[in-house]
C-alpha cells in the first residue's frame, strides 16, 4: 500500500515522502497515529503542489537575504557601553546586541546565526563584523564607544 508520510518515522520514511508500506502496518499503525495518509492521486498532487510552494518560499527567502547582504555592505553601526580607563567593557557585546543595533540604526533585520563572531567583543574601538549567508559574505563596521 502506498502512503504519504506526514511525519518522520525512523527507519521507515521521512516527512512528505511517498513510499510503499505493508498493508497491516499502514492501516493499524501509521494512519491511525497520523504518521501517514493513504497515497491517492489527489493527495499526491496536493503534495507536489506543497513541495513547489516550499521551494518557491525557500528561493524567495534566499533572495531576501542576498538583498539584505547588499544593504549591510559598508554600513556603520554604533554601540555604547560602560568601560574602564583602558577601554575594556564591563559587559561584552554579543551577536544579539549587534543585531538589535543594526535593526535600530538601519532598519535591517538579520538572524544572529548569520553574524560571524568568534567571541563576544570586550573592548571599545572599531571592528569589522563579517556576515555570512551560505557562500556569500559581506561586512560592516561596528564602532564601540564609551558611555
CSV table of N, CA and C in Angstrom, one decimal:
chain,number,residue,atom,x,y,z
A,1,UNK,N,0.8,-1.2,0.0
A,1,UNK,CA,0.0,0.0,0.0
A,1,UNK,C,0.9,1.2,0.0
A,2,UNK,N,0.6,2.2,-0.9
A,2,UNK,CA,1.4,3.4,-0.9
A,2,UNK,C,0.8,4.4,0.1
A,3,UNK,N,1.7,5.0,0.8
A,3,UNK,CA,1.4,6.1,1.8
A,3,UNK,C,2.2,7.3,1.6
A,4,UNK,N,1.7,8.4,2.1
A,4,UNK,CA,2.5,9.7,2.2
A,4,UNK,C,2.8,9.9,3.6
A,5,UNK,N,4.0,10.0,4.0
A,5,UNK,CA,4.4,10.2,5.4
A,5,UNK,C,4.2,11.7,5.8
A,6,UNK,N,3.4,11.9,6.9
A,6,UNK,CA,3.1,13.2,7.4
A,6,UNK,C,4.2,13.6,8.4
A,7,UNK,N,4.9,12.7,9.0
A,7,UNK,CA,6.0,12.9,10.0
A,7,UNK,C,7.1,11.9,9.7
A,8,UNK,N,8.3,12.3,10.2
A,8,UNK,CA,9.4,11.3,10.1
A,8,UNK,C,9.1,10.1,10.9
A,9,UNK,N,9.3,8.9,10.4
A,9,UNK,CA,9.2,7.7,11.1
A,9,UNK,C,10.6,7.0,10.9
A,10,UNK,N,11.3,6.9,12.0
A,10,UNK,CA,12.7,6.3,12.0
A,10,UNK,C,12.7,4.9,11.3
A,11,UNK,N,13.6,4.8,10.4
A,11,UNK,CA,13.9,3.5,9.6
A,11,UNK,C,12.7,3.1,8.7
A,12,UNK,N,11.7,4.0,8.5
A,12,UNK,CA,10.6,3.7,7.7
A,12,UNK,C,10.5,4.7,6.5
A,13,UNK,N,10.3,6.0,6.9
A,13,UNK,CA,10.2,7.0,5.9
A,13,UNK,C,10.3,8.4,6.5
A,14,UNK,N,10.5,9.4,5.6
A,14,UNK,CA,10.7,10.8,6.0
A,14,UNK,C,9.4,11.5,5.6
A,15,UNK,N,9.2,12.7,6.3
A,15,UNK,CA,8.1,13.5,6.0
A,15,UNK,C,8.0,13.9,4.5
A,16,UNK,N,6.8,13.9,4.0
A,16,UNK,CA,6.5,14.3,2.6
A,16,UNK,C,7.0,13.3,1.6
A,17,UNK,N,7.3,12.1,2.1
A,17,UNK,CA,7.9,11.0,1.2
A,17,UNK,C,6.7,10.0,0.8
A,18,UNK,N,6.6,9.6,-0.4
A,18,UNK,CA,5.7,8.6,-0.9
A,18,UNK,C,6.4,7.3,-0.9
A,19,UNK,N,5.9,6.3,-0.2
A,19,UNK,CA,6.6,5.1,-0.1
A,19,UNK,C,5.6,3.9,0.1
A,20,UNK,N,6.1,2.8,-0.3
A,20,UNK,CA,5.3,1.5,-0.1
A,20,UNK,C,5.4,1.0,1.3
A,21,UNK,N,4.3,0.7,1.9
A,21,UNK,CA,4.3,0.1,3.3
A,21,UNK,C,3.4,-1.1,3.3
A,22,UNK,N,3.7,-2.0,4.3
A,22,UNK,CA,2.9,-3.2,4.5
A,22,UNK,C,1.4,-2.7,4.8
A,23,UNK,N,0.5,-3.4,4.3
A,23,UNK,CA,-0.9,-3.0,4.5
A,23,UNK,C,-1.3,-3.0,5.9
A,24,UNK,N,-1.0,-4.0,6.7
A,24,UNK,CA,-1.3,-4.0,8.1
A,24,UNK,C,-0.6,-2.9,8.9
A,25,UNK,N,0.6,-2.7,8.6
A,25,UNK,CA,1.4,-1.7,9.3
A,25,UNK,C,0.8,-0.3,9.0
A,26,UNK,N,0.4,-0.1,7.8
A,26,UNK,CA,-0.1,1.2,7.4
A,26,UNK,C,-1.5,1.4,8.0
A,27,UNK,N,-2.4,0.4,7.9
A,27,UNK,CA,-3.7,0.5,8.4
A,27,UNK,C,-3.9,0.5,9.9
A,28,UNK,N,-3.0,-0.2,10.6
A,28,UNK,CA,-3.1,-0.4,12.1
A,28,UNK,C,-2.2,0.6,12.9
A,29,UNK,N,-1.1,1.1,12.2
A,29,UNK,CA,-0.2,2.0,13.0
A,29,UNK,C,0.0,3.3,12.4
A,30,UNK,N,0.4,3.4,11.1
A,30,UNK,CA,0.8,4.7,10.5
A,30,UNK,C,-0.4,5.6,10.4
A,31,UNK,N,-1.5,5.1,9.8
A,31,UNK,CA,-2.6,6.0,9.5
A,31,UNK,C,-3.4,6.4,10.8
A,32,UNK,N,-3.7,5.5,11.7
A,32,UNK,CA,-4.4,5.9,12.9
A,32,UNK,C,-3.6,6.9,13.8
A,33,UNK,N,-2.3,6.8,13.8
A,33,UNK,CA,-1.4,7.7,14.6
A,33,UNK,C,-1.1,9.0,13.9
A,34,UNK,N,-1.7,9.1,12.7
A,34,UNK,CA,-1.5,10.3,11.8
A,34,UNK,C,0.0,10.5,11.5
A,35,UNK,N,0.7,9.4,11.3
A,35,UNK,CA,2.1,9.5,10.8
A,35,UNK,C,2.1,9.4,9.3
A,36,UNK,N,1.0,8.9,8.7
A,36,UNK,CA,1.0,8.8,7.2
A,36,UNK,C,-0.5,8.9,6.8
A,37,UNK,N,-0.7,9.1,5.5
A,37,UNK,CA,-2.0,9.0,4.9
A,37,UNK,C,-1.9,8.2,3.7
A,38,UNK,N,-3.1,7.8,3.2
A,38,UNK,CA,-3.2,7.0,2.0
A,38,UNK,C,-2.7,7.8,0.8
A,39,UNK,N,-1.9,7.2,-0.1
A,39,UNK,CA,-1.4,8.0,-1.3
A,39,UNK,C,-2.4,7.8,-2.4
A,40,UNK,N,-3.4,8.7,-2.5
A,40,UNK,CA,-4.4,8.8,-3.6
A,40,UNK,C,-3.8,9.8,-4.6
A,41,UNK,N,-4.3,9.7,-5.8
A,41,UNK,CA,-3.8,10.7,-6.9
A,41,UNK,C,-4.1,12.1,-6.4
A,42,UNK,N,-5.2,12.4,-5.7
A,42,UNK,CA,-5.5,13.7,-5.3
A,42,UNK,C,-4.4,14.2,-4.2
A,43,UNK,N,-4.1,13.3,-3.2
A,43,UNK,CA,-3.2,13.6,-2.2
A,43,UNK,C,-1.8,13.8,-2.7
A,44,UNK,N,-1.4,13.0,-3.8
A,44,UNK,CA,-0.1,13.1,-4.4
A,44,UNK,C,0.0,14.4,-5.1
A,45,UNK,N,-1.0,14.8,-5.8
A,45,UNK,CA,-1.0,16.1,-6.5
A,45,UNK,C,-0.9,17.3,-5.5
A,46,UNK,N,-1.6,17.1,-4.3
A,46,UNK,CA,-1.5,18.2,-3.3
A,46,UNK,C,-0.1,18.2,-2.7
A,47,UNK,N,0.6,17.1,-2.5
A,47,UNK,CA,1.9,17.0,-2.0
A,47,UNK,C,2.9,17.7,-3.0
A,48,UNK,N,2.7,17.4,-4.3
A,48,UNK,CA,3.6,18.0,-5.3
A,48,UNK,C,3.5,19.5,-5.3
A,49,UNK,N,2.2,20.0,-5.2
A,49,UNK,CA,2.0,21.4,-5.1
A,49,UNK,C,2.6,22.0,-3.9
A,50,UNK,N,2.5,21.3,-2.7
A,50,UNK,CA,3.1,21.8,-1.5
A,50,UNK,C,4.6,21.9,-1.6
A,51,UNK,N,5.3,20.9,-2.2
A,51,UNK,CA,6.7,20.9,-2.5
A,51,UNK,C,7.1,22.1,-3.3
A,52,UNK,N,6.4,22.4,-4.4
A,52,UNK,CA,6.7,23.5,-5.2
A,52,UNK,C,6.6,24.8,-4.4
A,53,UNK,N,5.6,24.9,-3.6
A,53,UNK,CA,5.5,26.1,-2.8
A,53,UNK,C,6.6,26.3,-1.8
A,54,UNK,N,7.1,25.2,-1.2
A,54,UNK,CA,8.2,25.2,-0.3
A,54,UNK,C,9.5,25.6,-1.0
A,55,UNK,N,9.7,25.1,-2.2
A,55,UNK,CA,10.9,25.5,-3.0
A,55,UNK,C,10.8,27.0,-3.3
A,56,UNK,N,9.6,27.5,-3.7
A,56,UNK,CA,9.5,28.9,-4.0
A,56,UNK,C,9.7,29.8,-2.8
A,57,UNK,N,9.2,29.4,-1.7
A,57,UNK,CA,9.4,30.1,-0.4
A,57,UNK,C,10.9,30.2,-0.1
A,58,UNK,N,11.6,29.1,-0.2
A,58,UNK,CA,13.0,29.0,0.1
A,58,UNK,C,13.8,29.9,-0.8
A,59,UNK,N,13.5,29.9,-2.1
A,59,UNK,CA,14.2,30.8,-3.0
A,59,UNK,C,13.9,32.3,-2.7
A,60,UNK,N,12.7,32.6,-2.4
A,60,UNK,CA,12.4,34.0,-2.0
A,60,UNK,C,13.1,34.4,-0.8
A,61,UNK,N,13.2,33.5,0.2
A,61,UNK,CA,13.9,33.8,1.4
A,61,UNK,C,15.4,34.0,1.2
A,62,UNK,N,16.0,33.2,0.3
A,62,UNK,CA,17.4,33.4,-0.1
A,62,UNK,C,17.6,34.7,-0.8
A,63,UNK,N,16.7,35.1,-1.7
A,63,UNK,CA,16.8,36.3,-2.4
A,63,UNK,C,16.7,37.5,-1.4
A,64,UNK,N,15.8,37.4,-0.5
A,64,UNK,CA,15.7,38.5,0.6
A,64,UNK,C,17.0,38.6,1.4
A,65,UNK,N,17.6,37.5,1.7
A,65,UNK,CA,18.9,37.5,2.4
A,65,UNK,C,20.0,38.1,1.6
A,66,UNK,N,20.0,37.8,0.3
A,66,UNK,CA,21.0,38.4,-0.6
A,66,UNK,C,20.8,39.9,-0.7
A,67,UNK,N,19.6,40.4,-0.7
A,67,UNK,CA,19.3,41.8,-0.7
A,67,UNK,C,19.8,42.5,0.5
A,68,UNK,N,19.5,41.8,1.7
A,68,UNK,CA,20.0,42.3,3.0
A,68,UNK,C,21.5,42.4,3.0
A,69,UNK,N,22.2,41.4,2.4
A,69,UNK,CA,23.7,41.4,2.4
A,69,UNK,C,24.1,42.7,1.6
A,70,UNK,N,23.5,43.0,0.5
A,70,UNK,CA,23.9,44.2,-0.3
A,70,UNK,C,23.6,45.5,0.5
A,71,UNK,N,22.5,45.5,1.3
A,71,UNK,CA,22.2,46.7,2.1
A,71,UNK,C,23.2,46.8,3.3
A,72,UNK,N,23.7,45.8,3.9
A,72,UNK,CA,24.6,45.8,5.0
A,72,UNK,C,25.9,46.3,4.6
A,73,UNK,N,26.4,46.0,3.4
A,73,UNK,CA,27.7,46.3,2.9
A,73,UNK,C,28.1,47.8,3.2
A,74,UNK,N,29.2,48.0,3.9
A,74,UNK,CA,29.8,49.3,4.2
A,74,UNK,C,28.9,50.2,5.1
A,75,UNK,N,28.1,49.6,5.9
A,75,UNK,CA,27.3,50.3,6.9
A,75,UNK,C,28.1,50.5,8.1
A,76,UNK,N,27.8,51.5,8.9
A,76,UNK,CA,28.4,51.7,10.3
A,76,UNK,C,27.3,51.6,11.3
A,77,UNK,N,27.7,50.8,12.4
A,77,UNK,CA,26.8,50.7,13.5
A,77,UNK,C,27.5,51.1,14.8
A,78,UNK,N,26.8,51.8,15.6
A,78,UNK,CA,27.5,52.3,16.9
A,78,UNK,C,26.8,51.7,18.1
A,79,UNK,N,27.6,51.2,19.0
A,79,UNK,CA,27.1,50.7,20.3
A,79,UNK,C,27.9,51.3,21.4
A,80,UNK,N,27.2,51.8,22.4
A,80,UNK,CA,27.9,52.4,23.5
A,80,UNK,C,27.8,51.5,24.7
A,81,UNK,N,28.9,51.4,25.5
A,81,UNK,CA,28.8,50.6,26.7
A,81,UNK,C,29.7,51.2,27.8
A,82,UNK,N,29.5,50.8,29.0
A,82,UNK,CA,30.3,51.2,30.1
A,82,UNK,C,31.7,50.5,30.0
A,83,UNK,N,32.8,51.4,30.2
A,83,UNK,CA,34.1,50.8,30.1
A,83,UNK,C,35.0,51.5,31.1
A,84,UNK,N,36.2,50.9,31.4
A,84,UNK,CA,37.1,51.4,32.3
A,84,UNK,C,38.1,52.4,31.5
A,85,UNK,N,39.1,52.9,32.2
A,85,UNK,CA,40.0,53.8,31.6
A,85,UNK,C,40.8,53.3,30.4
A,86,UNK,N,41.1,52.0,30.4
A,86,UNK,CA,41.8,51.3,29.3
A,86,UNK,C,41.0,51.0,28.1
A,87,UNK,N,39.7,51.1,28.3
A,87,UNK,CA,38.8,50.8,27.2
A,87,UNK,C,38.2,49.4,27.2
A,88,UNK,N,38.3,48.7,28.3
A,88,UNK,CA,37.7,47.4,28.4
A,88,UNK,C,36.3,47.5,28.9
A,89,UNK,N,35.4,46.9,28.2
A,89,UNK,CA,34.0,47.0,28.6
A,89,UNK,C,33.7,46.1,29.8
A,90,UNK,N,32.7,46.6,30.6
A,90,UNK,CA,32.3,45.8,31.8
A,90,UNK,C,31.4,44.7,31.4
A,91,UNK,N,30.6,44.8,30.3
A,91,UNK,CA,29.9,43.7,29.8
A,91,UNK,C,30.1,43.6,28.3
A,92,UNK,N,30.4,42.4,27.8
A,92,UNK,CA,30.7,42.1,26.4
A,92,UNK,C,29.6,42.4,25.5
A,93,UNK,N,29.9,42.7,24.3
A,93,UNK,CA,28.9,42.9,23.2
A,93,UNK,C,28.8,41.5,22.5
A,94,UNK,N,27.6,41.0,22.5
A,94,UNK,CA,27.3,39.7,21.8
A,94,UNK,C,26.5,40.0,20.5
A,95,UNK,N,26.3,38.9,19.8
A,95,UNK,CA,25.6,38.9,18.5
A,95,UNK,C,24.2,39.6,18.6
A,96,UNK,N,23.6,39.3,19.7
A,96,UNK,CA,22.2,39.8,19.9
A,96,UNK,C,22.2,41.3,19.9
A,97,UNK,N,23.2,42.0,20.6
A,97,UNK,CA,23.2,43.4,20.7
A,97,UNK,C,23.6,44.0,19.3
A,98,UNK,N,24.4,43.3,18.6
A,98,UNK,CA,24.8,43.8,17.2
A,98,UNK,C,23.6,43.7,16.3
A,99,UNK,N,22.8,42.7,16.4
A,99,UNK,CA,21.6,42.5,15.6
A,99,UNK,C,20.6,43.6,15.9
A,100,UNK,N,20.4,43.9,17.2
A,100,UNK,CA,19.5,44.9,17.7
A,100,UNK,C,19.9,46.3,17.2
A,101,UNK,N,21.2,46.6,17.2
A,101,UNK,CA,21.8,47.9,16.8
A,101,UNK,C,21.6,48.0,15.3
A,102,UNK,N,21.8,47.0,14.5
A,102,UNK,CA,21.5,47.0,13.0
A,102,UNK,C,20.0,47.4,12.8
A,103,UNK,N,19.2,46.7,13.5
A,103,UNK,CA,17.7,46.9,13.3
A,103,UNK,C,17.4,48.4,13.7
A,104,UNK,N,17.9,48.9,14.8
A,104,UNK,CA,17.6,50.2,15.3
A,104,UNK,C,18.1,51.3,14.4
A,105,UNK,N,19.4,51.2,14.0
A,105,UNK,CA,20.0,52.2,13.2
A,105,UNK,C,19.7,52.2,11.7
A,106,UNK,N,19.6,51.0,11.1
A,106,UNK,CA,19.4,50.9,9.7
A,106,UNK,C,18.2,50.2,9.2
A,107,UNK,N,17.3,49.8,10.2
A,107,UNK,CA,16.1,49.0,9.9
A,107,UNK,C,16.4,47.8,9.1
A,108,UNK,N,17.5,47.1,9.4
A,108,UNK,CA,17.9,45.9,8.7
A,108,UNK,C,17.7,44.7,9.7
A,109,UNK,N,16.9,43.7,9.3
A,109,UNK,CA,16.7,42.6,10.2
A,109,UNK,C,17.5,41.4,9.7
A,110,UNK,N,18.3,40.8,10.5
A,110,UNK,CA,19.0,39.6,10.1
A,110,UNK,C,19.2,38.7,11.3
A,111,UNK,N,19.2,37.4,11.1
A,111,UNK,CA,19.4,36.5,12.2
A,111,UNK,C,20.8,36.5,12.9
A,112,UNK,N,20.8,36.2,14.1
A,112,UNK,CA,22.1,36.2,14.8
A,112,UNK,C,23.0,35.1,14.3
A,113,UNK,N,22.5,34.0,13.7
A,113,UNK,CA,23.3,32.9,13.2
A,113,UNK,C,24.1,33.3,11.9
A,114,UNK,N,23.7,34.4,11.3
A,114,UNK,CA,24.4,34.9,10.1
A,114,UNK,C,25.6,35.7,10.4
A,115,UNK,N,25.7,36.2,11.6
A,115,UNK,CA,26.8,37.1,12.0
A,115,UNK,C,28.0,36.2,12.5
A,116,UNK,N,29.1,36.4,11.9
A,116,UNK,CA,30.3,35.6,12.1
A,116,UNK,C,31.2,36.3,13.2
A,117,UNK,N,31.0,35.9,14.4
A,117,UNK,CA,31.7,36.5,15.5
A,117,UNK,C,32.3,35.4,16.4
A,118,UNK,N,33.6,35.3,16.4
A,118,UNK,CA,34.2,34.2,17.2
A,118,UNK,C,33.9,34.2,18.6
A,119,UNK,N,34.1,35.4,19.2
A,119,UNK,CA,33.8,35.6,20.7
A,119,UNK,C,33.3,37.0,20.9
A,120,UNK,N,32.6,37.2,22.0
A,120,UNK,CA,32.0,38.5,22.3
A,120,UNK,C,33.1,39.6,22.3
A,121,UNK,N,32.7,40.8,21.9
A,121,UNK,CA,33.7,41.9,21.9
A,121,UNK,C,33.7,42.5,23.3
A,122,UNK,N,34.9,42.7,23.8
A,122,UNK,CA,35.1,43.2,25.2
A,122,UNK,C,35.9,44.5,25.3
A,123,UNK,N,36.1,45.2,24.1
A,123,UNK,CA,36.9,46.4,24.1
A,123,UNK,C,36.2,47.5,23.3
A,124,UNK,N,36.5,48.7,23.6
A,124,UNK,CA,36.0,49.8,22.7
A,124,UNK,C,36.9,49.9,21.5
A,125,UNK,N,36.3,50.5,20.4
A,125,UNK,CA,37.1,50.6,19.2
A,125,UNK,C,36.3,50.3,18.0
A,126,UNK,N,37.0,50.1,16.9
A,126,UNK,CA,36.3,49.9,15.6
A,126,UNK,C,36.6,48.4,15.2
A,127,UNK,N,35.5,47.7,14.8
A,127,UNK,CA,35.6,46.3,14.4
A,127,UNK,C,34.9,46.1,13.1
A,128,UNK,N,35.5,45.1,12.3
A,128,UNK,CA,34.9,44.7,11.1
A,128,UNK,C,34.1,43.4,11.4
A,129,UNK,N,32.8,43.5,11.2
A,129,UNK,CA,31.9,42.4,11.5
A,129,UNK,C,31.5,41.7,10.2
A,130,UNK,N,31.8,40.4,10.1
A,130,UNK,CA,31.5,39.6,8.9
A,130,UNK,C,30.1,39.0,9.0
A,131,UNK,N,29.4,39.1,7.9
A,131,UNK,CA,28.1,38.5,7.8
A,131,UNK,C,28.1,37.4,6.7
A,132,UNK,N,27.7,36.2,7.0
A,132,UNK,CA,27.8,35.1,6.0
A,132,UNK,C,26.4,34.5,5.8
A,133,UNK,N,26.0,34.4,4.5
A,133,UNK,CA,24.8,33.7,4.1
A,133,UNK,C,25.2,32.7,3.1
A,134,UNK,N,25.2,31.4,3.5
A,134,UNK,CA,25.7,30.3,2.6
A,134,UNK,C,27.1,30.6,2.2
A,135,UNK,N,27.4,30.8,0.9
A,135,UNK,CA,28.8,31.1,0.4
A,135,UNK,C,29.0,32.5,0.2
A,136,UNK,N,28.0,33.4,0.4
A,136,UNK,CA,28.2,34.8,0.2
A,136,UNK,C,28.6,35.5,1.5
A,137,UNK,N,29.5,36.5,1.4
A,137,UNK,CA,30.0,37.2,2.6
A,137,UNK,C,30.0,38.7,2.4
A,138,UNK,N,29.8,39.4,3.4
A,138,UNK,CA,29.9,40.9,3.4
A,138,UNK,C,30.3,41.3,4.8
A,139,UNK,N,30.6,42.6,5.0
A,139,UNK,CA,30.9,43.0,6.3
A,139,UNK,C,30.5,44.5,6.5
A,140,UNK,N,30.4,44.8,7.8
A,140,UNK,CA,30.1,46.2,8.1
A,140,UNK,C,30.9,46.6,9.3
A,141,UNK,N,31.0,47.9,9.6
A,141,UNK,CA,31.8,48.4,10.6
A,141,UNK,C,31.0,48.6,11.9
A,142,UNK,N,31.6,48.1,13.0
A,142,UNK,CA,31.0,48.3,14.3
A,142,UNK,C,31.9,49.2,15.1
A,143,UNK,N,31.3,50.3,15.6
A,143,UNK,CA,32.0,51.2,16.5
A,143,UNK,C,31.5,51.0,17.9
A,144,UNK,N,32.4,50.7,18.8
A,144,UNK,CA,32.0,50.5,20.2
A,144,UNK,C,32.6,51.7,20.9
A,145,UNK,N,31.7,52.5,21.5
A,145,UNK,CA,32.2,53.7,22.3
A,145,UNK,C,31.9,53.5,23.8
A,146,UNK,N,32.5,54.5,24.5
A,146,UNK,CA,32.4,54.5,25.9
A,146,UNK,C,31.2,55.4,26.3
A,147,UNK,N,30.5,55.1,27.3
A,147,UNK,CA,29.4,55.9,27.8
A,147,UNK,C,30.0,57.0,28.7
